[in-house]
Amino acid sequence: MGNIAAFDIGGTFVKHGVISENGEVFFSKEYKTHAEKGGKWIIENLCAIVCELMKKQEISGVAISTAGVVDPEAGKIVYANENIPGYTGTEIKKIVEEHCGIPCEVENDVACAGLAEAVFGVGRDCKTVVCITVGTGVGGCIIHERKIFHGAGGCAGEIGYMNIFAGNLEKEGSASALVKRVKEKIQDDTIDGCTIFENAKAGNEPCVEEIEYMCEVLGQGIANICCMINPDMVVLGGGVMKQKEYLEEKIKKTVSKWIPESLLKDTALAFAEMENDAGIMGAYENYKMRQAKK
């Protein structure tokens, strides 16, 4: 297969690296996305980087993880919000293959992060893994037998839209929702997620209460997933889940409150361990699997 140039496109930064056919990361670095320049510019800039890499070493393909709803067959952005203007409809696979002359595969960033955890990370010994990312929003993906399960229209795992007792999972359980509620309670527009957790650990009541509420919301969502899918493991990732020591027991307690032990006993709750390499490693694994079918 040869070396793969892997990219993880986010709204603020793009991480990229070169990965060998054995999964060894030769190097990885970040550069600013410059999202304001639009989706087409971002992909053309990516192509320029690939072409420079190809002058220095053998690159046989391009693997991309990206924000937005992706059609992985076409390698196209089906929908993206305006964090990256004009990204919706961008035919990433077509642009890269025409510019660089080598194969390209594209997948959603949450799916890539989940695939990395299921293949290389904390879920590597599991058959069915559900990954949930909690940050600005709430995203998810389902990995079965080391393959991404897309569903009929490619929307499987969009758990942020799941209805719960208080609304939907994203509007109530995301880190941005937590920050919004605390700001309203204490009338302080400067507070952020990190400060909320620091204050909670120091005993600040509004911060403690709102984190407890977030865990209640996420616990119900995880319980619903366990009832429907009965996975071997649920992996929690995203920025807020770096607070593992503070959150783990609270979330486990709320999950067990919503479903009986008989439905939970075979499902482990774990926290993501791939961290910054999750996007590029998931993109790499997705590239391998899709190219193997051709």
PDB file of C-alpha atoms in Angstrom:
ATOM      1  CA  MET A   1       0.000   0.000   0.000  1.00  0.00           C
ATOM      2  CA  GLY A   2       2.829   2.431   0.709  1.00  0.00           C
ATOM      3  CA  ASN A   3       2.811   5.579   2.812  1.00  0.00           C
ATOM      4  CA  ILE A   4      -0.419   7.495   3.359  1.00  0.00           C
ATOM      5  CA  ALA A   5      -0.774  11.247   3.875  1.00  0.00           C
ATOM      6  CA  ALA A   6      -3.480  11.586   6.538  1.00  0.00           C
ATOM      7  CA  PHE A   7      -5.393  14.771   7.417  1.00  0.00           C
ATOM      8  CA  ASP A   8      -7.859  15.655  10.181  1.00  0.00           C
ATOM      9  CA  ILE A   9      -9.734  18.827   9.186  1.00  0.00           C
ATOM     10  CA  GLY A  10     -11.283  20.809  12.024  1.00  0.00           C
ATOM     11  CA  GLY A  11     -12.782  24.271  12.123  1.00  0.00           C
ATOM     12  CA  THR A  12      -9.666  25.800  13.723  1.00  0.00           C
ATOM     13  CA  PHE A  13      -6.744  23.491  12.932  1.00  0.00           C
ATOM     14  CA  VAL A  14      -5.827  20.781  10.441  1.00  0.00           C
ATOM     15  CA  LYS A  15      -3.627  18.005  11.771  1.00  0.00           C
ATOM     16  CA  HIS A  16      -1.686  16.003   9.217  1.00  0.00           C
ATOM     17  CA  GLY A  17       0.967  13.332   9.090  1.00  0.00           C
ATOM     18  CA  VAL A  18       2.495  10.541   7.048  1.00  0.00           C
ATOM     19  CA  ILE A  19       1.666   6.991   8.112  1.00  0.00           C
ATOM     20  CA  SER A  20       3.384   3.831   6.886  1.00  0.00           C
ATOM     21  CA  GLU A  21       1.498   0.787   5.631  1.00  0.00           C
ATOM     22  CA  ASN A  22       2.218  -0.788   9.041  1.00  0.00           C
ATOM     23  CA  GLY A  23       0.508   2.059  10.895  1.00  0.00           C
ATOM     24  CA  GLU A  24       3.654   3.863  12.042  1.00  0.00           C
ATOM     25  CA  VAL A  25       3.253   7.647  12.209  1.00  0.00           C
ATOM     26  CA  PHE A  26       6.432   9.113  10.691  1.00  0.00           C
ATOM     27  CA  PHE A  27       5.505  12.643  11.714  1.00  0.00           C
ATOM     28  CA  SER A  28       2.467  14.754  12.533  1.00  0.00           C
ATOM     29  CA  LYS A  29       1.947  18.495  12.751  1.00  0.00           C
ATOM     30  CA  GLU A  30      -0.807  21.092  12.792  1.00  0.00           C
ATOM     31  CA  TYR A  31      -1.563  24.174  10.749  1.00  0.00           C
ATOM     32  CA  LYS A  32      -4.391  26.698  10.879  1.00  0.00           C
ATOM     33  CA  THR A  33      -7.477  25.778   8.879  1.00  0.00           C
ATOM     34  CA  HIS A  34      -8.216  29.371   7.807  1.00  0.00           C
ATOM     35  CA  ALA A  35     -11.863  28.366   7.679  1.00  0.00           C
ATOM     36  CA  GLU A  36     -12.902  31.881   6.665  1.00  0.00           C
ATOM     37  CA  LYS A  37     -11.359  31.238   3.221  1.00  0.00           C
ATOM     38  CA  GLY A  38     -13.940  28.542   2.537  1.00  0.00           C
ATOM     39  CA  GLY A  39     -14.088  24.827   1.855  1.00  0.00           C
ATOM     40  CA  LYS A  40     -12.660  24.854  -1.670  1.00  0.00           C
ATOM     41  CA  TRP A  41      -9.579  26.817  -0.559  1.00  0.00           C
ATOM     42  CA  ILE A  42      -8.999  24.446   2.382  1.00  0.00           C
ATOM     43  CA  ILE A  43      -8.959  21.406   0.094  1.00  0.00           C
ATOM     44  CA  GLU A  44      -6.786  23.079  -2.543  1.00  0.00           C
ATOM     45  CA  ASN A  45      -4.320  24.046   0.202  1.00  0.00           C
ATOM     46  CA  LEU A  46      -4.360  20.433   1.401  1.00  0.00           C
ATOM     47  CA  CYS A  47      -3.573  19.307  -2.150  1.00  0.00           C
ATOM     48  CA  ALA A  48      -0.585  21.651  -2.274  1.00  0.00           C
ATOM     49  CA  ILE A  49       0.750  20.106   0.949  1.00  0.00           C
ATOM     50  CA  VAL A  50       0.296  16.585  -0.450  1.00  0.00           C
ATOM     51  CA  CYS A  51       2.163  17.525  -3.631  1.00  0.00           C
ATOM     52  CA  GLU A  52       5.056  18.902  -1.557  1.00  0.00           C
ATOM     53  CA  LEU A  53       5.152  15.689   0.484  1.00  0.00           C
ATOM     54  CA  MET A  54       5.209  13.651  -2.731  1.00  0.00           C
ATOM     55  CA  LYS A  55       8.387  15.462  -3.814  1.00  0.00           C
ATOM     56  CA  LYS A  56      10.162  14.267  -0.657  1.00  0.00           C
ATOM     57  CA  GLN A  57       8.885  10.693  -0.263  1.00  0.00           C
ATOM     58  CA  GLU A  58       6.621   8.090  -1.792  1.00  0.00           C
ATOM     59  CA  ILE A  59       2.961   8.803  -0.993  1.00  0.00           C
ATOM     60  CA  SER A  60       0.451   6.317  -2.375  1.00  0.00           C
ATOM     61  CA  GLY A  61      -2.803   7.796  -1.064  1.00  0.00           C
ATOM     62  CA  VAL A  62      -4.578  10.511   0.920  1.00  0.00           C
ATOM     63  CA  ALA A  63      -6.787   9.771   3.943  1.00  0.00           C
ATOM     64  CA  ILE A  64      -9.044  12.536   5.248  1.00  0.00           C
ATOM     65  CA  SER A  65     -11.086  12.938   8.419  1.00  0.00           C
ATOM     66  CA  THR A  66     -13.282  16.023   8.363  1.00  0.00           C
ATOM     67  CA  ALA A  67     -15.992  17.902  10.182  1.00  0.00           C
ATOM     68  CA  GLY A  68     -19.391  17.781   8.490  1.00  0.00           C
ATOM     69  CA  VAL A  69     -21.771  15.123   7.211  1.00  0.00           C
ATOM     70  CA  VAL A  70     -19.829  13.041   4.682  1.00  0.00           C
ATOM     71  CA  ASP A  71     -20.885  10.762   1.850  1.00  0.00           C
ATOM     72  CA  PRO A  72     -17.932   8.347   2.095  1.00  0.00           C
ATOM     73  CA  GLU A  73     -18.696   6.655  -1.229  1.00  0.00           C
ATOM     74  CA  ALA A  74     -18.468   9.928  -3.143  1.00  0.00           C
ATOM     75  CA  GLY A  75     -15.973  11.517  -0.757  1.00  0.00           C
ATOM     76  CA  LYS A  76     -18.187  14.596  -0.627  1.00  0.00           C
ATOM     77  CA  ILE A  77     -19.442  16.950   2.097  1.00  0.00           C
ATOM     78  CA  VAL A  78     -23.216  16.511   2.211  1.00  0.00           C
ATOM     79  CA  TYR A  79     -23.727  19.150   4.886  1.00  0.00           C
ATOM     80  CA  ALA A  80     -21.534  21.408   7.009  1.00  0.00           C
ATOM     81  CA  ASN A  81     -22.403  24.409   9.135  1.00  0.00           C
ATOM     82  CA  GLU A  82     -21.032  27.847   8.379  1.00  0.00           C
ATOM     83  CA  ASN A  83     -17.963  27.382  10.576  1.00  0.00           C
ATOM     84  CA  ILE A  84     -16.392  26.527   7.208  1.00  0.00           C
ATOM     85  CA  PRO A  85     -18.196  28.710   4.640  1.00  0.00           C
ATOM     86  CA  GLY A  86     -19.161  26.999   1.414  1.00  0.00           C
ATOM     87  CA  TYR A  87     -18.042  23.560   2.604  1.00  0.00           C
ATOM     88  CA  THR A  88     -21.378  21.879   1.857  1.00  0.00           C
ATOM     89  CA  GLY A  89     -21.160  20.167  -1.522  1.00  0.00           C
ATOM     90  CA  THR A  90     -17.347  20.179  -1.668  1.00  0.00           C
ATOM     91  CA  GLU A  91     -16.210  17.118  -3.640  1.00  0.00           C
ATOM     92  CA  ILE A  92     -13.073  16.433  -1.633  1.00  0.00           C
ATOM     93  CA  LYS A  93     -12.214  13.045  -3.127  1.00  0.00           C
ATOM     94  CA  LYS A  94     -12.596  14.302  -6.702  1.00  0.00           C
ATOM     95  CA  ILE A  95     -10.523  17.457  -6.092  1.00  0.00           C
ATOM     96  CA  VAL A  96      -7.685  15.606  -4.350  1.00  0.00           C
ATOM     97  CA  GLU A  97      -7.495  12.795  -6.896  1.00  0.00           C
ATOM     98  CA  GLU A  98      -7.477  15.250  -9.818  1.00  0.00           C
ATOM     99  CA  HIS A  99      -4.834  17.498  -8.237  1.00  0.00           C
ATOM    100  CA  CYS A 100      -2.551  14.830  -6.783  1.00  0.00           C
ATOM    101  CA  GLY A 101      -3.109  11.825  -9.050  1.00  0.00           C
ATOM    102  CA  ILE A 102      -3.412   9.333  -6.177  1.00  0.00           C
ATOM    103  CA  PRO A 103      -6.434   7.736  -4.430  1.00  0.00           C
ATOM    104  CA  CYS A 104      -8.258   9.607  -1.680  1.00  0.00           C
ATOM    105  CA  GLU A 105     -10.801   8.445   0.914  1.00  0.00           C
ATOM    106  CA  VAL A 106     -12.888  10.754   3.118  1.00  0.00           C
ATOM    107  CA  GLU A 107     -14.877  10.142   6.311  1.00  0.00           C
ATOM    108  CA  ASN A 108     -16.523  12.139   9.096  1.00  0.00           C
ATOM    109  CA  ASP A 109     -14.234  13.161  11.964  1.00  0.00           C
ATOM    110  CA  VAL A 110     -16.283  11.578  14.760  1.00  0.00           C
ATOM    111  CA  ALA A 111     -16.462   8.309  12.821  1.00  0.00           C
ATOM    112  CA  CYS A 112     -12.695   8.400  12.275  1.00  0.00           C
ATOM    113  CA  ALA A 113     -12.005   9.050  15.954  1.00  0.00           C
ATOM    114  CA  GLY A 114     -14.305   6.169  16.881  1.00  0.00           C
ATOM    115  CA  LEU A 115     -12.689   3.857  14.351  1.00  0.00           C
ATOM    116  CA  ALA A 116      -9.257   4.700  15.780  1.00  0.00           C
ATOM    117  CA  GLU A 117     -10.417   3.832  19.304  1.00  0.00           C
ATOM    118  CA  ALA A 118     -12.000   0.581  18.099  1.00  0.00           C
ATOM    119  CA  VAL A 119      -8.946  -0.558  16.130  1.00  0.00           C
ATOM    120  CA  PHE A 120      -5.943   0.939  17.935  1.00  0.00           C
ATOM    121  CA  GLY A 121      -7.279   2.323  21.208  1.00  0.00           C
ATOM    122  CA  VAL A 122      -9.302   1.408  24.257  1.00  0.00           C
ATOM    123  CA  GLY A 123     -11.862  -0.637  22.259  1.00  0.00           C
ATOM    124  CA  ARG A 124      -9.386  -2.731  20.283  1.00  0.00           C
ATOM    125  CA  ASP A 125     -10.506  -6.026  21.863  1.00  0.00           C
ATOM    126  CA  CYS A 126     -14.236  -5.341  21.388  1.00  0.00           C
ATOM    127  CA  LYS A 127     -16.636  -6.439  18.665  1.00  0.00           C
ATOM    128  CA  THR A 128     -19.115  -3.541  18.883  1.00  0.00           C
ATOM    129  CA  VAL A 129     -18.086  -0.092  20.080  1.00  0.00           C
ATOM    130  CA  VAL A 130     -20.142   3.078  20.339  1.00  0.00           C
ATOM    131  CA  CYS A 131     -18.094   6.267  20.579  1.00  0.00           C
ATOM    132  CA  ILE A 132     -19.557   9.498  21.923  1.00  0.00           C
ATOM    133  CA  THR A 133     -17.797  12.852  21.696  1.00  0.00           C
ATOM    134  CA  VAL A 134     -18.871  15.651  24.017  1.00  0.00           C
ATOM    135  CA  GLY A 135     -17.673  19.145  23.225  1.00  0.00           C
ATOM    136  CA  THR A 136     -19.346  22.082  21.494  1.00  0.00           C
ATOM    137  CA  GLY A 137     -21.946  19.517  20.454  1.00  0.00           C
ATOM    138  CA  VAL A 138     -22.560  15.810  21.038  1.00  0.00           C
ATOM    139  CA  GLY A 139     -21.577  13.393  18.271  1.00  0.00           C
ATOM    140  CA  GLY A 140     -21.391   9.652  17.989  1.00  0.00           C
ATOM    141  CA  CYS A 141     -20.583   6.685  15.812  1.00  0.00           C
ATOM    142  CA  ILE A 142     -21.082   2.929  15.814  1.00  0.00           C
ATOM    143  CA  ILE A 143     -18.187   0.605  15.007  1.00  0.00           C
ATOM    144  CA  HIS A 144     -19.017  -3.072  14.440  1.00  0.00           C
ATOM    145  CA  GLU A 145     -16.271  -5.593  13.730  1.00  0.00           C
ATOM    146  CA  ARG A 146     -13.856  -2.721  13.066  1.00  0.00           C
ATOM    147  CA  LYS A 147     -16.094  -1.166  10.428  1.00  0.00           C
ATOM    148  CA  ILE A 148     -18.079   2.064  10.599  1.00  0.00           C
ATOM    149  CA  PHE A 149     -21.830   1.424  10.566  1.00  0.00           C
ATOM    150  CA  HIS A 150     -23.366   4.198   8.459  1.00  0.00           C
ATOM    151  CA  GLY A 151     -27.057   3.248   8.348  1.00  0.00           C
ATOM    152  CA  ALA A 152     -29.403   3.773   5.396  1.00  0.00           C
ATOM    153  CA  GLY A 153     -28.529   7.416   4.746  1.00  0.00           C
ATOM    154  CA  GLY A 154     -25.150   7.670   6.427  1.00  0.00           C
ATOM    155  CA  CYS A 155     -26.602   9.207   9.586  1.00  0.00           C
ATOM    156  CA  ALA A 156     -26.201   6.342  12.068  1.00  0.00           C
ATOM    157  CA  GLY A 157     -24.668   7.595  15.295  1.00  0.00           C
ATOM    158  CA  GLU A 158     -26.093  11.133  15.103  1.00  0.00           C
ATOM    159  CA  ILE A 159     -26.985  10.816  18.777  1.00  0.00           C
ATOM    160  CA  GLY A 160     -27.003  14.561  19.431  1.00  0.00           C
ATOM    161  CA  TYR A 161     -30.573  14.554  18.090  1.00  0.00           C
ATOM    162  CA  MET A 162     -31.692  11.806  20.491  1.00  0.00           C
ATOM    163  CA  ASN A 163     -34.756  12.847  22.494  1.00  0.00           C
ATOM    164  CA  ILE A 164     -34.417  12.662  26.262  1.00  0.00           C
ATOM    165  CA  PHE A 165     -36.481  13.835  29.234  1.00  0.00           C
ATOM    166  CA  ALA A 166     -35.378  17.475  28.900  1.00  0.00           C
ATOM    167  CA  GLY A 167     -35.086  17.991  25.150  1.00  0.00           C
ATOM    168  CA  ASN A 168     -32.365  16.558  22.959  1.00  0.00           C
ATOM    169  CA  LEU A 169     -28.983  15.202  23.958  1.00  0.00           C
ATOM    170  CA  GLU A 170     -26.870  17.896  22.299  1.00  0.00           C
ATOM    171  CA  LYS A 171     -28.872  20.880  23.547  1.00  0.00           C
ATOM    172  CA  GLU A 172     -28.780  19.591  27.122  1.00  0.00           C
ATOM    173  CA  GLY A 173     -25.649  17.435  27.412  1.00  0.00           C
ATOM    174  CA  SER A 174     -22.926  19.256  25.480  1.00  0.00           C
ATOM    175  CA  ALA A 175     -20.101  21.265  27.016  1.00  0.00           C
ATOM    176  CA  SER A 176     -21.473  24.431  25.414  1.00  0.00           C
ATOM    177  CA  ALA A 177     -24.849  23.775  27.080  1.00  0.00           C
ATOM    178  CA  LEU A 178     -23.078  23.333  30.431  1.00  0.00           C
ATOM    179  CA  VAL A 179     -21.252  26.658  30.031  1.00  0.00           C
ATOM    180  CA  LYS A 180     -24.447  28.448  28.982  1.00  0.00           C
ATOM    181  CA  ARG A 181     -26.375  27.231  32.046  1.00  0.00           C
ATOM    182  CA  VAL A 182     -23.606  28.165  34.481  1.00  0.00           C
ATOM    183  CA  LYS A 183     -23.251  31.631  32.927  1.00  0.00           C
ATOM    184  CA  GLU A 184     -26.977  32.204  33.378  1.00  0.00           C
ATOM    185  CA  LYS A 185     -26.888  31.014  36.997  1.00  0.00           C
ATOM    186  CA  ILE A 186     -23.926  33.038  38.199  1.00  0.00           C
ATOM    187  CA  GLN A 187     -24.232  35.978  35.775  1.00  0.00           C
ATOM    188  CA  ASP A 188     -20.610  35.725  34.628  1.00  0.00           C
ATOM    189  CA  ASP A 189     -19.968  35.821  30.876  1.00  0.00           C
ATOM    190  CA  THR A 190     -16.236  35.147  31.252  1.00  0.00           C
ATOM    191  CA  ILE A 191     -16.521  31.616  32.658  1.00  0.00           C
ATOM    192  CA  ASP A 192     -15.517  28.643  30.476  1.00  0.00           C
ATOM    193  CA  GLY A 193     -15.580  24.855  30.752  1.00  0.00           C
ATOM    194  CA  CYS A 194     -12.195  24.529  32.462  1.00  0.00           C
ATOM    195  CA  THR A 195     -13.123  27.116  35.086  1.00  0.00           C
ATOM    196  CA  ILE A 196     -16.445  25.390  35.743  1.00  0.00           C
ATOM    197  CA  PHE A 197     -14.672  22.143  36.619  1.00  0.00           C
ATOM    198  CA  GLU A 198     -12.086  23.946  38.744  1.00  0.00           C
ATOM    199  CA  ASN A 199     -14.889  25.686  40.644  1.00  0.00           C
ATOM    200  CA  ALA A 200     -16.849  22.457  41.045  1.00  0.00           C
ATOM    201  CA  LYS A 201     -13.834  20.699  42.542  1.00  0.00           C
ATOM    202  CA  ALA A 202     -13.570  23.599  45.003  1.00  0.00           C
ATOM    203  CA  GLY A 203     -17.210  23.074  45.998  1.00  0.00           C
ATOM    204  CA  ASN A 204     -18.948  25.832  44.009  1.00  0.00           C
ATOM    205  CA  GLU A 205     -22.604  24.800  44.180  1.00  0.00           C
ATOM    206  CA  PRO A 206     -23.927  26.104  40.822  1.00  0.00           C
ATOM    207  CA  CYS A 207     -21.014  24.458  38.988  1.00  0.00           C
ATOM    208  CA  VAL A 208     -21.480  21.170  40.862  1.00  0.00           C
ATOM    209  CA  GLU A 209     -25.229  21.184  40.143  1.00  0.00           C
ATOM    210  CA  GLU A 210     -24.856  21.831  36.426  1.00  0.00           C
ATOM    211  CA  ILE A 211     -22.183  19.167  35.973  1.00  0.00           C
ATOM    212  CA  GLU A 212     -24.466  16.719  37.797  1.00  0.00           C
ATOM    213  CA  TYR A 213     -27.258  17.672  35.396  1.00  0.00           C
ATOM    214  CA  MET A 214     -24.989  17.157  32.374  1.00  0.00           C
ATOM    215  CA  CYS A 215     -24.082  13.691  33.692  1.00  0.00           C
ATOM    216  CA  GLU A 216     -27.777  12.915  34.190  1.00  0.00           C
ATOM    217  CA  VAL A 217     -28.493  13.846  30.572  1.00  0.00           C
ATOM    218  CA  LEU A 218     -25.533  11.900  29.171  1.00  0.00           C
ATOM    219  CA  GLY A 219     -26.372   8.946  31.398  1.00  0.00           C
ATOM    220  CA  GLN A 220     -29.858   8.707  29.943  1.00  0.00           C
ATOM    221  CA  GLY A 221     -28.489   8.942  26.416  1.00  0.00           C
ATOM    222  CA  ILE A 222     -25.933   6.201  27.063  1.00  0.00           C
ATOM    223  CA  ALA A 223     -28.642   4.038  28.659  1.00  0.00           C
ATOM    224  CA  ASN A 224     -30.809   4.404  25.542  1.00  0.00           C
ATOM    225  CA  ILE A 225     -27.878   3.363  23.362  1.00  0.00           C
ATOM    226  CA  CYS A 226     -27.167   0.329  25.541  1.00  0.00           C
ATOM    227  CA  CYS A 227     -30.810  -0.790  25.322  1.00  0.00           C
ATOM    228  CA  MET A 228     -30.870  -0.491  21.548  1.00  0.00           C
ATOM    229  CA  ILE A 229     -27.398  -1.710  20.540  1.00  0.00           C
ATOM    230  CA  ASN A 230     -26.012  -3.607  23.551  1.00  0.00           C
ATOM    231  CA  PRO A 231     -22.397  -2.738  22.638  1.00  0.00           C
ATOM    232  CA  ASP A 232     -19.318  -4.282  24.202  1.00  0.00           C
ATOM    233  CA  MET A 233     -18.087  -0.794  25.031  1.00  0.00           C
ATOM    234  CA  VAL A 234     -19.183   2.829  25.072  1.00  0.00           C
ATOM    235  CA  VAL A 235     -16.193   5.158  24.647  1.00  0.00           C
ATOM    236  CA  LEU A 236     -16.469   8.761  25.805  1.00  0.00           C
ATOM    237  CA  GLY A 237     -14.269  11.396  24.176  1.00  0.00           C
ATOM    238  CA  GLY A 238     -14.142  15.091  23.393  1.00  0.00           C
ATOM    239  CA  GLY A 239     -12.698  17.989  25.358  1.00  0.00           C
ATOM    240  CA  VAL A 240     -14.926  17.712  28.413  1.00  0.00           C
ATOM    241  CA  MET A 241     -14.083  14.032  28.881  1.00  0.00           C
ATOM    242  CA  LYS A 242     -10.528  14.962  29.824  1.00  0.00           C
ATOM    243  CA  GLN A 243     -12.158  15.425  33.242  1.00  0.00           C
ATOM    244  CA  LYS A 244     -12.368  11.641  33.564  1.00  0.00           C
ATOM    245  CA  GLU A 245     -11.526  11.481  37.269  1.00  0.00           C
ATOM    246  CA  TYR A 246     -14.340  13.880  38.118  1.00  0.00           C
ATOM    247  CA  LEU A 247     -16.948  12.522  35.690  1.00  0.00           C
ATOM    248  CA  GLU A 248     -16.492   8.747  35.489  1.00  0.00           C
ATOM    249  CA  GLU A 249     -18.380   7.618  38.591  1.00  0.00           C
ATOM    250  CA  LYS A 250     -21.082  10.253  38.140  1.00  0.00           C
ATOM    251  CA  ILE A 251     -21.836   9.079  34.593  1.00  0.00           C
ATOM    252  CA  LYS A 252     -21.733   5.386  35.526  1.00  0.00           C
ATOM    253  CA  LYS A 253     -24.152   6.052  38.374  1.00  0.00           C
ATOM    254  CA  THR A 254     -26.646   7.830  36.126  1.00  0.00           C
ATOM    255  CA  VAL A 255     -26.451   5.158  33.423  1.00  0.00           C
ATOM    256  CA  SER A 256     -27.216   2.414  35.953  1.00  0.00           C
ATOM    257  CA  LYS A 257     -30.160   4.454  37.234  1.00  0.00           C
ATOM    258  CA  TRP A 258     -31.892   4.328  33.856  1.00  0.00           C
ATOM    259  CA  ILE A 259     -31.496   0.644  32.914  1.00  0.00           C
ATOM    260  CA  PRO A 260     -31.331  -2.651  34.830  1.00  0.00           C
ATOM    261  CA  GLU A 261     -27.994  -4.306  35.528  1.00  0.00           C
ATOM    262  CA  SER A 262     -28.926  -7.224  33.250  1.00  0.00           C
ATOM    263  CA  LEU A 263     -28.777  -4.865  30.242  1.00  0.00           C
ATOM    264  CA  LEU A 264     -25.564  -3.202  31.369  1.00  0.00           C
ATOM    265  CA  LYS A 265     -23.441  -6.033  32.737  1.00  0.00           C
ATOM    266  CA  ASP A 266     -21.703  -6.824  29.434  1.00  0.00           C
ATOM    267  CA  THR A 267     -21.068  -3.212  28.376  1.00  0.00           C
ATOM    268  CA  ALA A 268     -17.945  -1.398  29.554  1.00  0.00           C
ATOM    269  CA  LEU A 269     -17.860   2.383  29.875  1.00  0.00           C
ATOM    270  CA  ALA A 270     -14.433   3.734  28.933  1.00  0.00           C
ATOM    271  CA  PHE A 271     -12.720   6.996  28.074  1.00  0.00           C
ATOM    272  CA  ALA A 272     -10.903   7.694  24.807  1.00  0.00           C
ATOM    273  CA  GLU A 273      -7.140   7.180  24.868  1.00  0.00           C
ATOM    274  CA  MET A 274      -6.012   8.033  21.317  1.00  0.00           C
ATOM    275  CA  GLU A 275      -6.220  11.795  21.918  1.00  0.00           C
ATOM    276  CA  ASN A 276      -4.591  13.922  19.187  1.00  0.00           C
ATOM    277  CA  ASP A 277      -3.790  11.025  16.830  1.00  0.00           C
ATOM    278  CA  ALA A 278      -7.368   9.710  16.716  1.00  0.00           C
ATOM    279  CA  GLY A 279      -8.387  11.660  13.604  1.00  0.00           C
ATOM    280  CA  ILE A 280      -5.433  10.799  11.385  1.00  0.00           C
ATOM    281  CA  MET A 281      -5.266   7.167  12.555  1.00  0.00           C
ATOM    282  CA  GLY A 282      -8.990   6.706  11.951  1.00  0.00           C
ATOM    283  CA  ALA A 283      -8.667   8.304   8.508  1.00  0.00           C
ATOM    284  CA  TYR A 284      -5.765   5.951   7.760  1.00  0.00           C
ATOM    285  CA  GLU A 285      -7.747   2.858   8.810  1.00  0.00           C
ATOM    286  CA  ASN A 286     -10.772   4.000   6.801  1.00  0.00           C
ATOM    287  CA  TYR A 287      -8.527   4.478   3.748  1.00  0.00           C
ATOM    288  CA  LYS A 288      -7.131   0.955   4.109  1.00  0.00           C
ATOM    289  CA  MET A 289     -10.579  -0.619   4.388  1.00  0.00           C
ATOM    290  CA  ARG A 290     -12.094   1.258   1.460  1.00  0.00           C
ATOM    291  CA  GLN A 291      -9.137   0.663  -0.827  1.00  0.00           C
ATOM    292  CA  ALA A 292      -9.140  -3.053   0.051  1.00  0.00           C
ATOM    293  CA  LYS A 293     -12.647  -3.313  -1.451  1.00  0.00           C
ATOM    294  CA  LYS A 294     -11.493  -1.981  -4.835  1.00  0.00           C
TER     295      LYS A 294
END
